[in-house]
Amino acid sequence: MEYLTNTLSNLIHQSAFASITVGNLIMIAVALVFLYLAIAKGFEPLLLVPIAFGMLLVNIYPDIMSDPSKNPGGAGGLLAYFYKLDEWGILPPLIFMGVGAMTDFGPLIANPMSFLLGAAAQFGIYIAYLMAVLMGFNGQASAAISIIGGADGPTSIYLASKMGQTEYLGAIAVAAYSYMSLVPIIQPPIMKALTTEKERKIKMAQLRPVSKVEKILFPIIVSIVVSLILPSTAPLIGMLMLGNLFRECGVVRQLTETASNALMYIVVILLGTSVGAATSAEAFLKADTLKIVLLGLIAFAFGTAAGVLLGKLMCKLTGGKVNPLIGAAGVSAVPMSARVAQKVGAEADPTNFLLMHAMGPNVAGVIGTAVAAGTFMAIFGVK
C-alpha cells in the first residue's frame, strides 16, 4: 500500500499540475487564442501555429527551454537548441534567402519611386525608438524594439540578438509576428482614414516590362552598394538578394526550389517554435512586455500612415497617377501588406488592381527595414 501511495505521489509531483502557475495559465490561454486566429481566421498560420505551440509547450513544460550550459552533463531542452540559432543570428538570414527566392522584384525595378514609399514606411521605427528611450529602455534595447515597426519578424529577431537584448527577444519577436499576422485588421482603418474614396479608386498605369538582365543585375548591385555603405546588413540583404538571384538567373532551379520551399519551411518551424518557447510566463509577463507590445503597435501605425501620406503627396505631384494606398505596403510584411492595399482598393472599385504596384513598396520596405537595422548596429558599434 505504501508503495502504491508513493508511486501515485511521485506521479502527481512530476506532473505539470504540481508546478503550474497563474501566469502559465494566462500564457496558455494566449497561445490558444493565437492558434484560433491562425487556424480559424487564417492570420499568417505558417508563423502563428509554430509560435503558439512553442508558447503552449514552454508554459506546460519549462524544461523544454532548459539551458544546456547550466545543466549537469550539458544536456538541454529541445527548443533551447533551436533558440540558440536565433541568438546566433542564423535563422533570420535564412528566412530572408527564402523570401528572396519567392519574391519578384520586378515591380520595384519597374518603378524605382517605390523605394521612397518603402523608406517612408520606416518612419514608425524611428518614432518608436525615441519613445522607447523616453520610456526608460537603453539605446540598444530601444533600437531592437523599434524594428517591430517594420512588421519584419526576422529582422526584429536578428537585431535583438546582435544588440545583446535576448531578455526582450521573445516579446519583440511575438509582437513583430503578431502585427505581421494582424496586418489585415490594423492597416485598413488607417488607410481609409487618410485617403478619400476618389484617391482609393485611382487606377495606376501598367508597369513597364522588366528585362531578365535587369532582374539579374538588381540583386548583385543592391548587395554591393548596401553592403559597402552598411557592412553589418550583409547577412540580411546578402541572403535576400542571393535568394532572388537564385530565382532570376535561371540556372539553379534546384536551389530556388529548395530555398523557397523545403529550407524555408524548415527554418520557419525552428524559428517559430523557439520564439514561442521564449515566452514563458516568468519571462513574458512583465511591465516591459506591455511597453514593447504598445511601442510595436505605435511604430506599425506610424509606419503605415507615413507610407500613405507620402503616397498622397506623390499623387498630387503626379497629377493623380499614384494611388496612395500602395504606400501602406512599405511596411515589410511580404506579401500581406501588398494584398491589403489591393483589397482596400478593390473595395472602392472592384476593377482596380493594385497588387503589383504595391509589391514595389513592399519589397522596398524589406530592404528599408534591413537598412534601418544596419544603421542602428553602426550607431552602436555592433558588427
mmCIF file of C-alpha atoms in Angstrom:
data_model
loop_
_atom_site.group_PDB
_atom_site.id
_atom_site.type_symbol
_atom_site.label_atom_id
_atom_site.label_comp_id
_atom_site.label_asym_id
_atom_site.label_seq_id
_atom_site.Cartn_x
_atom_site.Cartn_y
_atom_site.Cartn_z
ATOM 1 C CA MET A 1 0.000 0.000 0.000
ATOM 2 C CA GLU A 2 2.858 2.354 0.882
ATOM 3 C CA TYR A 3 4.485 1.580 -2.467
ATOM 4 C CA LEU A 4 1.285 2.454 -4.312
ATOM 5 C CA THR A 5 0.879 5.674 -2.320
ATOM 6 C CA ASN A 6 4.468 6.742 -3.019
ATOM 7 C CA THR A 7 4.107 5.924 -6.703
ATOM 8 C CA LEU A 8 0.938 7.987 -7.013
ATOM 9 C CA SER A 9 2.538 10.837 -5.044
ATOM 10 C CA ASN A 10 5.569 10.821 -7.347
ATOM 11 C CA LEU A 11 3.358 10.848 -10.430
ATOM 12 C CA ILE A 12 1.377 13.802 -9.118
ATOM 13 C CA HIS A 13 4.503 15.774 -8.233
ATOM 14 C CA GLN A 14 6.082 15.009 -11.605
ATOM 15 C CA SER A 15 3.026 16.237 -13.471
ATOM 16 C CA ALA A 16 2.703 19.842 -14.638
ATOM 17 C CA PHE A 17 -0.249 20.323 -12.270
ATOM 18 C CA ALA A 18 2.170 20.435 -9.322
ATOM 19 C CA SER A 19 4.129 23.422 -10.635
ATOM 20 C CA ILE A 20 1.830 25.306 -13.000
ATOM 21 C CA THR A 21 1.198 28.939 -12.055
ATOM 22 C CA VAL A 22 -1.476 31.504 -12.814
ATOM 23 C CA GLY A 23 0.995 33.140 -15.191
ATOM 24 C CA ASN A 24 1.433 29.854 -17.048
ATOM 25 C CA LEU A 25 -2.331 29.553 -17.400
ATOM 26 C CA ILE A 26 -2.516 33.079 -18.818
ATOM 27 C CA MET A 27 0.165 32.297 -21.387
ATOM 28 C CA ILE A 28 -1.533 29.006 -22.298
ATOM 29 C CA ALA A 29 -4.740 30.979 -22.910
ATOM 30 C CA VAL A 30 -2.808 33.439 -25.123
ATOM 31 C CA ALA A 31 -1.349 30.503 -27.058
ATOM 32 C CA LEU A 32 -4.820 29.085 -27.627
ATOM 33 C CA VAL A 33 -6.043 32.476 -28.882
ATOM 34 C CA PHE A 34 -3.127 32.608 -31.334
ATOM 35 C CA LEU A 35 -3.938 29.093 -32.528
ATOM 36 C CA TYR A 36 -7.554 30.141 -33.044
ATOM 37 C CA LEU A 37 -6.517 33.200 -35.060
ATOM 38 C CA ALA A 38 -4.161 31.115 -37.168
ATOM 39 C CA ILE A 39 -6.412 28.118 -37.797
ATOM 40 C CA ALA A 40 -9.932 29.545 -37.743
ATOM 41 C CA LYS A 41 -9.208 33.033 -39.121
ATOM 42 C CA GLY A 42 -6.202 32.260 -41.308
ATOM 43 C CA PHE A 43 -3.959 35.003 -39.861
ATOM 44 C CA GLU A 44 -0.450 34.027 -41.024
ATOM 45 C CA PRO A 45 -0.835 30.364 -39.951
ATOM 46 C CA LEU A 46 2.690 29.448 -41.087
ATOM 47 C CA LEU A 47 4.013 31.768 -38.382
ATOM 48 C CA LEU A 48 1.375 31.753 -35.669
ATOM 49 C CA VAL A 49 0.885 27.973 -35.430
ATOM 50 C CA PRO A 50 4.524 27.154 -34.510
ATOM 51 C CA ILE A 51 4.848 30.277 -32.321
ATOM 52 C CA ALA A 52 1.657 29.490 -30.426
ATOM 53 C CA PHE A 53 2.596 25.844 -29.978
ATOM 54 C CA GLY A 54 6.055 26.736 -28.683
ATOM 55 C CA MET A 55 4.341 29.123 -26.239
ATOM 56 C CA LEU A 56 1.993 26.336 -25.175
ATOM 57 C CA LEU A 57 4.779 23.794 -24.602
ATOM 58 C CA VAL A 58 7.110 26.034 -22.577
ATOM 59 C CA ASN A 59 4.341 27.060 -20.187
ATOM 60 C CA ILE A 60 3.439 23.425 -19.521
ATOM 61 C CA TYR A 61 6.976 22.022 -19.516
ATOM 62 C CA PRO A 62 9.531 24.813 -18.841
ATOM 63 C CA ASP A 63 12.471 22.405 -19.089
ATOM 64 C CA ILE A 64 11.948 22.221 -22.839
ATOM 65 C CA MET A 65 13.914 25.508 -22.850
ATOM 66 C CA SER A 66 16.463 24.374 -20.260
ATOM 67 C CA ASP A 67 19.879 25.958 -20.926
ATOM 68 C CA PRO A 68 22.435 23.194 -21.670
ATOM 69 C CA SER A 69 25.268 25.268 -20.172
ATOM 70 C CA LYS A 70 23.516 25.276 -16.790
ATOM 71 C CA ASN A 71 22.702 21.567 -16.591
ATOM 72 C CA PRO A 72 24.856 18.684 -15.372
ATOM 73 C CA GLY A 73 26.323 16.849 -18.348
ATOM 74 C CA GLY A 74 25.482 19.736 -20.662
ATOM 75 C CA ALA A 75 22.097 18.383 -21.738
ATOM 76 C CA GLY A 76 19.465 20.989 -22.545
ATOM 77 C CA GLY A 77 15.859 21.210 -23.581
ATOM 78 C CA LEU A 78 14.927 20.536 -27.214
ATOM 79 C CA LEU A 79 13.766 24.053 -28.020
ATOM 80 C CA ALA A 80 16.770 25.610 -26.261
ATOM 81 C CA TYR A 81 18.929 24.326 -29.105
ATOM 82 C CA PHE A 82 16.544 25.825 -31.667
ATOM 83 C CA TYR A 83 16.674 29.103 -29.740
ATOM 84 C CA LYS A 84 20.468 29.206 -29.955
ATOM 85 C CA LEU A 85 20.110 29.522 -33.718
ATOM 86 C CA ASP A 86 18.049 32.677 -33.095
ATOM 87 C CA GLU A 87 20.601 34.077 -30.652
ATOM 88 C CA TRP A 88 23.437 33.420 -33.075
ATOM 89 C CA GLY A 89 21.592 35.216 -35.863
ATOM 90 C CA ILE A 90 21.484 32.173 -38.153
ATOM 91 C CA LEU A 91 17.770 31.627 -38.814
ATOM 92 C CA PRO A 92 16.685 35.194 -39.791
ATOM 93 C CA PRO A 93 19.099 35.459 -42.770
ATOM 94 C CA LEU A 94 17.938 32.028 -43.968
ATOM 95 C CA ILE A 95 14.342 33.288 -43.851
ATOM 96 C CA PHE A 96 15.467 36.260 -45.942
ATOM 97 C CA MET A 97 17.004 33.935 -48.518
ATOM 98 C CA GLY A 98 13.692 32.103 -48.798
ATOM 99 C CA VAL A 99 11.791 35.380 -49.136
ATOM 100 C CA GLY A 100 14.154 36.489 -51.893
ATOM 101 C CA ALA A 101 13.678 33.212 -53.747
ATOM 102 C CA MET A 102 9.891 33.572 -53.551
ATOM 103 C CA THR A 103 9.593 37.259 -54.469
ATOM 104 C CA ASP A 104 9.502 39.012 -57.820
ATOM 105 C CA PHE A 105 11.490 42.250 -57.546
ATOM 106 C CA GLY A 106 10.244 43.332 -60.985
ATOM 107 C CA PRO A 107 7.657 45.855 -59.700
ATOM 108 C CA LEU A 108 10.344 47.627 -57.683
ATOM 109 C CA ILE A 109 12.738 47.710 -60.639
ATOM 110 C CA ALA A 110 9.986 48.944 -62.953
ATOM 111 C CA ASN A 111 9.009 51.741 -60.563
ATOM 112 C CA PRO A 112 12.071 52.964 -58.582
ATOM 113 C CA MET A 113 9.815 55.574 -56.953
ATOM 114 C CA SER A 114 8.690 52.660 -54.781
ATOM 115 C CA PHE A 115 11.951 52.981 -52.860
ATOM 116 C CA LEU A 116 10.709 56.300 -51.451
ATOM 117 C CA LEU A 117 7.454 54.736 -50.261
ATOM 118 C CA GLY A 118 9.362 51.874 -48.646
ATOM 119 C CA ALA A 119 11.651 54.374 -46.939
ATOM 120 C CA ALA A 120 8.733 56.499 -45.705
ATOM 121 C CA ALA A 121 7.147 53.494 -44.024
ATOM 122 C CA GLN A 122 10.263 53.143 -41.845
ATOM 123 C CA PHE A 123 9.334 56.432 -40.130
ATOM 124 C CA GLY A 124 7.495 54.455 -37.466
ATOM 125 C CA ILE A 125 10.719 52.706 -36.496
ATOM 126 C CA TYR A 126 12.422 55.950 -35.549
ATOM 127 C CA ILE A 127 9.353 57.270 -33.720
ATOM 128 C CA ALA A 128 9.239 54.050 -31.692
ATOM 129 C CA TYR A 129 12.969 54.334 -30.955
ATOM 130 C CA LEU A 130 12.565 57.794 -29.452
ATOM 131 C CA MET A 131 9.509 56.717 -27.467
ATOM 132 C CA ALA A 132 11.310 53.628 -26.146
ATOM 133 C CA VAL A 133 14.163 55.802 -24.910
ATOM 134 C CA LEU A 134 11.652 58.092 -23.167
ATOM 135 C CA MET A 135 10.041 55.032 -21.556
ATOM 136 C CA GLY A 136 13.348 54.121 -19.943
ATOM 137 C CA PHE A 137 14.807 51.486 -22.258
ATOM 138 C CA ASN A 138 18.510 51.781 -23.020
ATOM 139 C CA GLY A 139 19.615 52.704 -26.532
ATOM 140 C CA GLN A 140 20.278 49.180 -27.771
ATOM 141 C CA ALA A 141 17.029 47.826 -26.365
ATOM 142 C CA SER A 142 15.155 50.776 -27.895
ATOM 143 C CA ALA A 143 16.676 50.044 -31.301
ATOM 144 C CA ALA A 144 15.733 46.367 -31.099
ATOM 145 C CA ILE A 145 12.169 47.198 -30.038
ATOM 146 C CA SER A 146 11.669 49.877 -32.683
ATOM 147 C CA ILE A 147 12.281 47.479 -35.601
ATOM 148 C CA ILE A 148 8.892 45.920 -34.815
ATOM 149 C CA GLY A 149 7.511 48.916 -36.712
ATOM 150 C CA GLY A 150 8.789 47.414 -39.937
ATOM 151 C CA ALA A 151 6.466 44.414 -39.397
ATOM 152 C CA ASP A 152 9.505 42.252 -40.115
ATOM 153 C CA GLY A 153 9.915 39.377 -37.667
ATOM 154 C CA PRO A 154 13.290 38.026 -38.895
ATOM 155 C CA THR A 155 14.920 41.471 -38.792
ATOM 156 C CA SER A 156 13.495 42.104 -35.313
ATOM 157 C CA ILE A 157 14.970 38.830 -34.045
ATOM 158 C CA TYR A 158 18.283 39.438 -35.802
ATOM 159 C CA LEU A 159 18.745 42.935 -34.386
ATOM 160 C CA ALA A 160 17.694 41.927 -30.865
ATOM 161 C CA SER A 161 20.268 39.126 -30.867
ATOM 162 C CA LYS A 162 23.008 41.325 -32.329
ATOM 163 C CA MET A 163 22.277 44.052 -29.777
ATOM 164 C CA GLY A 164 22.512 41.514 -26.953
ATOM 165 C CA GLN A 165 18.884 42.079 -25.947
ATOM 166 C CA THR A 166 17.986 38.395 -25.539
ATOM 167 C CA GLU A 167 15.878 39.159 -22.454
ATOM 168 C CA TYR A 168 13.464 41.039 -24.716
ATOM 169 C CA LEU A 169 13.818 38.771 -27.742
ATOM 170 C CA GLY A 170 10.707 36.710 -27.020
ATOM 171 C CA ALA A 171 8.489 39.753 -26.505
ATOM 172 C CA ILE A 172 9.936 41.549 -29.553
ATOM 173 C CA ALA A 173 9.533 38.521 -31.817
ATOM 174 C CA VAL A 174 5.991 37.730 -30.693
ATOM 175 C CA ALA A 175 4.966 41.382 -31.083
ATOM 176 C CA ALA A 176 6.538 41.598 -34.559
ATOM 177 C CA TYR A 177 4.964 38.384 -35.820
ATOM 178 C CA SER A 178 1.625 39.211 -34.200
ATOM 179 C CA TYR A 179 1.456 42.548 -36.011
ATOM 180 C CA MET A 180 2.518 40.848 -39.250
ATOM 181 C CA SER A 181 -0.412 38.470 -38.782
ATOM 182 C CA LEU A 182 -2.820 41.285 -37.925
ATOM 183 C CA VAL A 183 -1.921 43.470 -40.929
ATOM 184 C CA PRO A 184 -5.397 42.899 -42.479
ATOM 185 C CA ILE A 185 -7.004 44.245 -39.296
ATOM 186 C CA ILE A 186 -4.659 47.086 -38.311
ATOM 187 C CA GLN A 187 -3.857 48.711 -41.661
ATOM 188 C CA PRO A 188 -7.244 49.229 -43.416
ATOM 189 C CA PRO A 189 -8.711 51.709 -40.866
ATOM 190 C CA ILE A 190 -5.549 53.832 -41.065
ATOM 191 C CA MET A 191 -5.505 53.679 -44.860
ATOM 192 C CA LYS A 192 -9.166 54.645 -45.153
ATOM 193 C CA ALA A 193 -8.875 57.441 -42.591
ATOM 194 C CA LEU A 194 -6.031 59.094 -44.525
ATOM 195 C CA THR A 195 -7.425 58.758 -48.056
ATOM 196 C CA THR A 196 -10.561 59.818 -49.864
ATOM 197 C CA GLU A 197 -12.723 57.411 -51.839
ATOM 198 C CA LYS A 198 -11.634 59.195 -55.005
ATOM 199 C CA GLU A 199 -7.985 58.549 -54.173
ATOM 200 C CA ARG A 200 -8.666 54.882 -53.384
ATOM 201 C CA LYS A 201 -10.273 54.482 -56.820
ATOM 202 C CA ILE A 202 -7.214 55.733 -58.708
ATOM 203 C CA LYS A 203 -6.072 53.234 -61.313
ATOM 204 C CA MET A 204 -2.353 53.193 -61.955
ATOM 205 C CA ALA A 205 -0.775 52.684 -65.369
ATOM 206 C CA GLN A 206 0.553 49.233 -66.152
ATOM 207 C CA LEU A 207 4.174 48.744 -65.114
ATOM 208 C CA ARG A 208 6.774 48.529 -67.854
ATOM 209 C CA PRO A 209 8.227 45.098 -68.673
ATOM 210 C CA VAL A 210 11.465 44.357 -66.818
ATOM 211 C CA SER A 211 14.192 42.509 -68.719
ATOM 212 C CA LYS A 212 15.923 39.401 -67.416
ATOM 213 C CA VAL A 213 19.241 41.255 -67.394
ATOM 214 C CA GLU A 214 17.783 43.922 -65.080
ATOM 215 C CA LYS A 215 16.407 41.261 -62.748
ATOM 216 C CA ILE A 216 19.795 39.531 -62.579
ATOM 217 C CA LEU A 217 21.799 42.724 -62.064
ATOM 218 C CA PHE A 218 19.472 44.164 -59.410
ATOM 219 C CA PRO A 219 20.309 41.762 -56.522
ATOM 220 C CA ILE A 220 24.016 41.935 -57.348
ATOM 221 C CA ILE A 221 24.123 45.744 -57.428
ATOM 222 C CA VAL A 222 21.968 46.162 -54.300
ATOM 223 C CA SER A 223 24.160 43.703 -52.374
ATOM 224 C CA ILE A 224 27.332 45.551 -53.343
ATOM 225 C CA VAL A 225 26.021 49.066 -52.705
ATOM 226 C CA VAL A 226 24.196 48.411 -49.426
ATOM 227 C CA SER A 227 26.950 46.188 -48.010
ATOM 228 C CA LEU A 228 29.607 48.783 -48.825
ATOM 229 C CA ILE A 229 27.638 51.511 -47.052
ATOM 230 C CA LEU A 230 26.429 49.367 -44.124
ATOM 231 C CA PRO A 231 28.519 46.166 -43.932
ATOM 232 C CA SER A 232 26.515 44.915 -40.939
ATOM 233 C CA THR A 233 23.477 44.478 -43.196
ATOM 234 C CA ALA A 234 25.298 41.963 -45.406
ATOM 235 C CA PRO A 235 23.868 38.853 -43.679
ATOM 236 C CA LEU A 236 20.275 40.041 -44.213
ATOM 237 C CA ILE A 237 20.494 41.933 -47.507
ATOM 238 C CA GLY A 238 23.021 39.458 -48.882
ATOM 239 C CA MET A 239 20.818 36.434 -48.213
ATOM 240 C CA LEU A 240 17.714 38.247 -49.512
ATOM 241 C CA MET A 241 19.479 39.088 -52.742
ATOM 242 C CA LEU A 242 21.121 35.667 -53.042
ATOM 243 C CA GLY A 243 17.707 34.035 -52.876
ATOM 244 C CA ASN A 244 16.412 36.418 -55.524
ATOM 245 C CA LEU A 245 19.440 35.767 -57.732
ATOM 246 C CA PHE A 246 18.673 32.035 -57.479
ATOM 247 C CA ARG A 247 15.182 32.840 -58.748
ATOM 248 C CA GLU A 248 16.123 35.163 -61.594
ATOM 249 C CA CYS A 249 19.333 33.748 -63.029
ATOM 250 C CA GLY A 250 17.514 30.663 -64.381
ATOM 251 C CA VAL A 251 20.403 28.212 -63.977
ATOM 252 C CA VAL A 252 19.889 26.957 -60.399
ATOM 253 C CA ARG A 253 16.287 25.799 -60.382
ATOM 254 C CA GLN A 254 17.009 23.202 -57.679
ATOM 255 C CA LEU A 255 18.463 25.840 -55.353
ATOM 256 C CA THR A 256 15.492 28.130 -55.958
ATOM 257 C CA GLU A 257 13.038 25.358 -55.125
ATOM 258 C CA THR A 258 14.981 24.343 -52.009
ATOM 259 C CA ALA A 259 15.372 27.903 -50.697
ATOM 260 C CA SER A 260 11.747 28.851 -51.319
ATOM 261 C CA ASN A 261 10.174 25.593 -50.153
ATOM 262 C CA ALA A 262 11.904 22.897 -48.089
ATOM 263 C CA LEU A 263 14.577 25.061 -46.444
ATOM 264 C CA MET A 264 12.207 27.978 -45.907
ATOM 265 C CA TYR A 265 9.626 25.857 -44.131
ATOM 266 C CA ILE A 266 12.209 24.011 -42.014
ATOM 267 C CA VAL A 267 13.571 27.345 -40.818
ATOM 268 C CA VAL A 268 10.044 28.669 -40.133
ATOM 269 C CA ILE A 269 9.370 25.645 -37.901
ATOM 270 C CA LEU A 270 12.635 26.068 -35.978
ATOM 271 C CA LEU A 271 12.301 29.836 -35.647
ATOM 272 C CA GLY A 272 8.578 29.863 -34.842
ATOM 273 C CA THR A 273 8.642 27.208 -32.132
ATOM 274 C CA SER A 274 11.785 28.617 -30.500
ATOM 275 C CA VAL A 275 10.398 32.148 -30.496
ATOM 276 C CA GLY A 276 7.165 30.910 -28.950
ATOM 277 C CA ALA A 277 9.160 28.975 -26.370
ATOM 278 C CA ALA A 278 10.869 32.212 -25.299
ATOM 279 C CA THR A 279 7.539 33.397 -23.874
ATOM 280 C CA SER A 280 7.397 31.567 -20.578
ATOM 281 C CA ALA A 281 5.210 33.309 -18.009
ATOM 282 C CA GLU A 282 8.295 34.233 -15.969
ATOM 283 C CA ALA A 283 9.977 35.922 -18.935
ATOM 284 C CA PHE A 284 6.937 37.364 -20.683
ATOM 285 C CA LEU A 285 4.504 38.642 -18.059
ATOM 286 C CA LYS A 286 6.315 41.849 -17.189
ATOM 287 C CA ALA A 287 5.554 45.547 -17.475
ATOM 288 C CA ASP A 288 8.308 45.875 -20.103
ATOM 289 C CA THR A 289 6.492 43.367 -22.310
ATOM 290 C CA LEU A 290 3.366 45.512 -22.340
ATOM 291 C CA LYS A 291 5.505 48.525 -23.235
ATOM 292 C CA ILE A 292 7.106 46.594 -26.105
ATOM 293 C CA VAL A 293 3.735 45.488 -27.475
ATOM 294 C CA LEU A 294 2.430 49.072 -27.262
ATOM 295 C CA LEU A 295 5.541 50.540 -28.891
ATOM 296 C CA GLY A 296 5.291 47.986 -31.684
ATOM 297 C CA LEU A 297 1.703 48.964 -32.387
ATOM 298 C CA ILE A 298 2.584 52.670 -32.374
ATOM 299 C CA ALA A 299 5.530 52.069 -34.699
ATOM 300 C CA PHE A 300 3.441 49.975 -37.076
ATOM 301 C CA ALA A 301 0.629 52.557 -37.164
ATOM 302 C CA PHE A 302 3.043 55.451 -37.779
ATOM 303 C CA GLY A 303 4.860 53.481 -40.486
ATOM 304 C CA THR A 304 1.596 52.726 -42.290
ATOM 305 C CA ALA A 305 0.465 56.340 -42.003
ATOM 306 C CA ALA A 306 3.792 57.736 -43.242
ATOM 307 C CA GLY A 307 3.705 55.494 -46.294
ATOM 308 C CA VAL A 308 0.140 56.515 -47.152
ATOM 309 C CA LEU A 309 0.868 60.216 -46.624
ATOM 310 C CA LEU A 310 3.885 60.110 -48.939
ATOM 311 C CA GLY A 311 1.661 58.276 -51.409
ATOM 312 C CA LYS A 312 -0.816 61.170 -51.208
ATOM 313 C CA LEU A 313 1.992 63.640 -51.864
ATOM 314 C CA MET A 314 3.118 61.622 -54.885
ATOM 315 C CA CYS A 315 -0.479 61.518 -56.051
ATOM 316 C CA LYS A 316 -0.598 65.328 -56.011
ATOM 317 C CA LEU A 317 2.801 65.745 -57.669
ATOM 318 C CA THR A 318 1.996 63.292 -60.463
ATOM 319 C CA GLY A 319 -1.449 64.684 -61.169
ATOM 320 C CA GLY A 320 -3.314 61.728 -59.719
ATOM 321 C CA LYS A 321 -1.248 58.917 -61.237
ATOM 322 C CA VAL A 322 -0.298 57.292 -57.913
ATOM 323 C CA ASN A 323 -2.826 55.569 -55.667
ATOM 324 C CA PRO A 324 -1.823 56.488 -52.076
ATOM 325 C CA LEU A 325 -2.879 53.056 -50.803
ATOM 326 C CA ILE A 326 0.282 51.444 -52.142
ATOM 327 C CA GLY A 327 2.299 53.486 -49.632
ATOM 328 C CA ALA A 328 0.932 51.330 -46.813
ATOM 329 C CA ALA A 329 2.687 48.339 -48.365
ATOM 330 C CA GLY A 330 6.002 49.959 -47.449
ATOM 331 C CA VAL A 331 5.931 48.085 -44.147
ATOM 332 C CA SER A 332 7.772 44.911 -44.981
ATOM 333 C CA ALA A 333 5.136 42.275 -44.273
ATOM 334 C CA VAL A 334 5.591 40.491 -47.602
ATOM 335 C CA PRO A 335 3.220 39.974 -49.347
ATOM 336 C CA MET A 336 0.449 40.568 -46.798
ATOM 337 C CA SER A 337 0.545 44.378 -46.780
ATOM 338 C CA ALA A 338 0.542 44.453 -50.599
ATOM 339 C CA ARG A 339 -2.544 42.251 -50.559
ATOM 340 C CA VAL A 340 -4.193 44.605 -48.078
ATOM 341 C CA ALA A 341 -3.556 47.546 -50.433
ATOM 342 C CA GLN A 342 -5.166 45.519 -53.213
ATOM 343 C CA LYS A 343 -8.145 44.618 -51.013
ATOM 344 C CA VAL A 344 -8.822 48.187 -49.836
ATOM 345 C CA GLY A 345 -8.505 49.488 -53.391
ATOM 346 C CA ALA A 346 -10.866 46.806 -54.705
ATOM 347 C CA GLU A 347 -13.451 47.725 -52.064
ATOM 348 C CA ALA A 348 -13.610 51.204 -53.590
ATOM 349 C CA ASP A 349 -13.539 49.893 -57.165
ATOM 350 C CA PRO A 350 -13.666 46.128 -57.858
ATOM 351 C CA THR A 351 -11.938 46.669 -61.209
ATOM 352 C CA ASN A 352 -8.890 48.282 -59.584
ATOM 353 C CA PHE A 353 -5.804 46.034 -59.462
ATOM 354 C CA LEU A 354 -3.074 47.446 -57.230
ATOM 355 C CA LEU A 355 -1.254 44.291 -56.159
ATOM 356 C CA MET A 356 1.741 44.512 -58.492
ATOM 357 C CA HIS A 357 2.073 48.258 -57.880
ATOM 358 C CA ALA A 358 2.017 47.621 -54.119
ATOM 359 C CA MET A 359 4.681 44.905 -54.365
ATOM 360 C CA GLY A 360 7.253 47.575 -55.265
ATOM 361 C CA PRO A 361 6.964 49.453 -51.936
ATOM 362 C CA ASN A 362 6.548 46.099 -50.181
ATOM 363 C CA VAL A 363 9.934 44.810 -51.372
ATOM 364 C CA ALA A 364 11.473 48.250 -50.785
ATOM 365 C CA GLY A 365 10.174 48.033 -47.211
ATOM 366 C CA VAL A 366 12.044 44.763 -46.629
ATOM 367 C CA ILE A 367 15.245 46.400 -47.809
ATOM 368 C CA GLY A 368 14.462 49.562 -45.823
ATOM 369 C CA THR A 369 13.914 47.684 -42.570
ATOM 370 C CA ALA A 370 17.194 45.800 -43.008
ATOM 371 C CA VAL A 371 18.948 49.105 -43.685
ATOM 372 C CA ALA A 372 17.366 50.616 -40.549
ATOM 373 C CA ALA A 373 18.657 47.657 -38.533
ATOM 374 C CA GLY A 374 22.132 48.108 -40.056
ATOM 375 C CA THR A 375 22.036 51.809 -39.217
ATOM 376 C CA PHE A 376 21.347 51.050 -35.559
ATOM 377 C CA MET A 377 24.146 48.466 -35.498
ATOM 378 C CA ALA A 378 26.528 51.034 -36.987
ATOM 379 C CA ILE A 379 25.462 53.675 -34.440
ATOM 380 C CA PHE A 380 26.122 51.315 -31.521
ATOM 381 C CA GLY A 381 29.273 49.799 -32.998
ATOM 382 C CA VAL A 382 27.813 46.315 -33.427
ATOM 383 C CA LYS A 383 29.238 44.161 -36.236
#
